[in-house]
Amino acid sequence: MRLRATDLRVRLRRTEVLHGIDLQLEAGEWLGVIGPNGAGKSTLLKALAGVLRHTGTLRVGSGPRATRIALMPQAPLLPEGMSVVEYVLLGRTVHLGWLRGETRRDRRIAAEVIGRLGLDELADRPVTSLSGGEAQRAVVARALAQQTRILLLDEPTSALDPGHQVEVLSLVDDLRRQDGISVIAAMHDLGSAARHADRLQLLAAGSTEAVGTPRQVLDPVVLSRVYRTPLDVHRLADELVVLPRRTTTTRRNTA
Amino acid sequence: MVVRAADRAYRVSLPALLVTLALLVIAGLVSATRGAAGLPVGGVVSALLDAVPWVTVDSDLTTSQEAILWSIRLPRTALSMLVGAALGIAGAAYQGVFRNPLADPYLLGVSAGAGLGAVLALGFDLDLGFGPFSAVPAAAFTGALLAVSGSALIARGSFASTATLLLSGVAMAALFSAAQTYALQQLDETRAREALSWLFGQLTAHGWDEVLLLLPYVAVSSVVLCVYARHLDVLRLGDDEATALGLRPARVRLVVIAAATLVTAAAVSVSGLIAFVGLVVPHVVRMLTSHSYRVVLPLSGVLGGAFLSSVDVGARTLVAPAELPVGVLTAFVGAPFFAFVLWRRGGSR
């Protein structure tokens, strides 16, 4: 077991927004966290990453949280005037002492990660000049430079076109298989979640509605209730596709 | 190529360091030689070398020139460099901690607090002097720290939100400015003029006292801020990402704001309010070198010293034998430059 959270609760401005979430993650596993807007997906990820305070127990190993878990935020800030290599080097932050800057080893690790993600030619470019796909690869590179065993992705493809969505998710999937990294990804696209995740955890209003394999969780009745709209689940070339049910809207004439 | 890029990252390039140090030396020499009584450059250099232990050089300066150099020019040059360095490095630190390029050392009410303290000392003979602090610096220092403490208290001391801290600074600045205006209104003309002259900024050194007073603050704060420069680079990602990377943003803000405020308050207490140095210098460093705070902080200190020392030469010589308030001149130079920078940024978007 790489991570086990029990009865995780988060309060924001005196209001409880996560109500006792249980979650577990195996080595090399991809857990997809799905649910409608406001379900608590990002809050859960931020709590796991130590960004938000929480109650409940979280077992993830000893040492600072940032040595165990890396977070790829939904809308990463790309600072003006910062080069790709400088951005990736920030992933080494938790491994540095208060007085000590990056060592030769830290710089080598950043260079290796950049090479691995095919960002060599862009190493000196400002991160603000990158395209959406390139920027997302830089963010993945920074997370990999952190050298954690768990990667949290918060809506990693929300700002990308379909081509770059496939590229980024496949990249993370490949890294997971090669390095044995465990992934927890909050995702809106239920089809992509079903394709990449070993298990799905469906959240609604800060609580878990269902956990299991994509086939178990993507139940049209449960999904329709949670998303408050009629949804159908189709199987297409052995993949699950979730589509809104086509309905005829009738308008009531109140005149 | 990537390895080389990684090796260069976050490092001050040698040419940038040499150029800024050269500017500092040139500004220092000009400041030491120009004034009501001109001193020969060669003589000044020889006298400086002669002061180095185990080095003996004949300086050619007359006894009165030696006296002018060591008792008037060099203390003033050193003071202008220290105040410029303090404002430059504090400005860069504030901009980093608030993630706002318009932040300056007088944020959080430092200027208004120091101004009120100085007006009370000059106009109402308030004497808080102790140790090496005379009445005006002590009152200015106390006023600055009171205003900043007030800002931190309004923000509930959490240092958790930059927006709350900024707004509380605005509130404290307004309060202290109003009190300062009221106090000025109560003064007779001579005392009001004296207080206003202090508020416009002045670098009058009485021997080495002010330099020795300021030096420890600049030295300690510069070391602390340069140590925290790496953390300011991480903070550029925003609080959430910085936390996820293992940083504690609130603690970083607390330490950086404390160090930057202390050095600003110390500078203001000996020089009055000198505008635009802390705002303009870090921008110039960014334009010429890097946006990394590991580069911007130290170079802003060096360039701030060179800049203020140069402007002070103008303040002393432009309307000689009278003297312009150096704060007015930095605003004359800084404001158009800053407007140009903003205009260029706007045009590039």
mmCIF file of N, CA and C in Angstrom, chain B residues 9 15 21 39 49 66 104 120 131 137 167 174 193 240 257 290 299 342:
data_model
loop_
_atom_site.group_PDB
_atom_site.id
_atom_site.type_symbol
_atom_site.label_atom_id
_atom_site.label_comp_id
_atom_site.label_asym_id
_atom_site.label_seq_id
_atom_site.Cartn_x
_atom_site.Cartn_y
_atom_site.Cartn_z
ATOM 1 N N ALA B 9 21.638 27.957 -14.472
ATOM 2 C CA ALA B 9 20.373 28.396 -13.878
ATOM 3 C C ALA B 9 20.565 28.986 -12.491
ATOM 4 N N PRO B 15 29.895 38.371 -16.096
ATOM 5 C CA PRO B 15 29.877 39.708 -16.710
ATOM 6 C C PRO B 15 28.921 40.666 -15.992
ATOM 7 N N LEU B 21 29.618 45.858 -10.360
ATOM 8 C CA LEU B 21 30.673 46.261 -9.420
ATOM 9 C C LEU B 21 31.480 47.431 -9.991
ATOM 10 N N LEU B 39 38.236 67.205 -6.041
ATOM 11 C CA LEU B 39 39.447 66.487 -5.625
ATOM 12 C C LEU B 39 39.976 65.717 -6.839
ATOM 13 N N LEU B 49 44.209 53.730 -1.580
ATOM 14 C CA LEU B 49 45.152 52.601 -1.562
ATOM 15 C C LEU B 49 46.071 52.699 -0.355
ATOM 16 N N GLU B 66 42.761 66.004 2.141
ATOM 17 C CA GLU B 66 42.657 64.742 2.902
ATOM 18 C C GLU B 66 41.493 64.828 3.893
ATOM 19 N N ASP B 104 7.189 48.411 -3.269
ATOM 20 C CA ASP B 104 8.430 49.127 -2.994
ATOM 21 C C ASP B 104 8.724 49.094 -1.490
ATOM 22 N N LEU B 120 7.479 64.561 14.287
ATOM 23 C CA LEU B 120 7.320 64.747 15.738
ATOM 24 C C LEU B 120 8.657 65.106 16.390
ATOM 25 N N GLY B 131 21.534 55.233 22.671
ATOM 26 C CA GLY B 131 22.784 54.715 22.099
ATOM 27 C C GLY B 131 23.251 55.617 20.970
ATOM 28 N N PRO B 137 16.533 60.076 13.761
ATOM 29 C CA PRO B 137 16.560 58.674 13.318
ATOM 30 C C PRO B 137 15.777 57.748 14.245
ATOM 31 N N LEU B 167 -3.375 45.528 1.712
ATOM 32 C CA LEU B 167 -4.480 46.425 2.060
ATOM 33 C C LEU B 167 -4.305 46.994 3.466
ATOM 34 N N ALA B 174 -2.368 55.416 5.292
ATOM 35 C CA ALA B 174 -3.343 56.510 5.278
ATOM 36 C C ALA B 174 -3.458 57.134 6.669
ATOM 37 N N ARG B 193 9.466 73.697 7.406
ATOM 38 C CA ARG B 193 10.400 73.579 6.279
ATOM 39 C C ARG B 193 11.468 72.522 6.590
ATOM 40 N N ASP B 240 0.139 27.785 -3.168
ATOM 41 C CA ASP B 240 -0.247 26.368 -3.183
ATOM 42 C C ASP B 240 0.879 25.489 -3.716
ATOM 43 N N ILE B 257 9.780 39.916 5.029
ATOM 44 C CA ILE B 257 9.199 41.232 5.327
ATOM 45 C C ILE B 257 9.906 41.858 6.528
ATOM 46 N N SER B 290 18.432 38.695 -15.091
ATOM 47 C CA SER B 290 17.535 37.546 -14.902
ATOM 48 C C SER B 290 16.390 37.961 -13.992
ATOM 49 N N LEU B 299 22.247 41.882 -6.926
ATOM 50 C CA LEU B 299 22.594 42.922 -7.900
ATOM 51 C C LEU B 299 21.799 44.209 -7.659
ATOM 52 N N LEU B 342 6.881 50.756 -17.782
ATOM 53 C CA LEU B 342 5.479 50.321 -17.806
ATOM 54 C C LEU B 342 4.901 50.420 -19.207
#
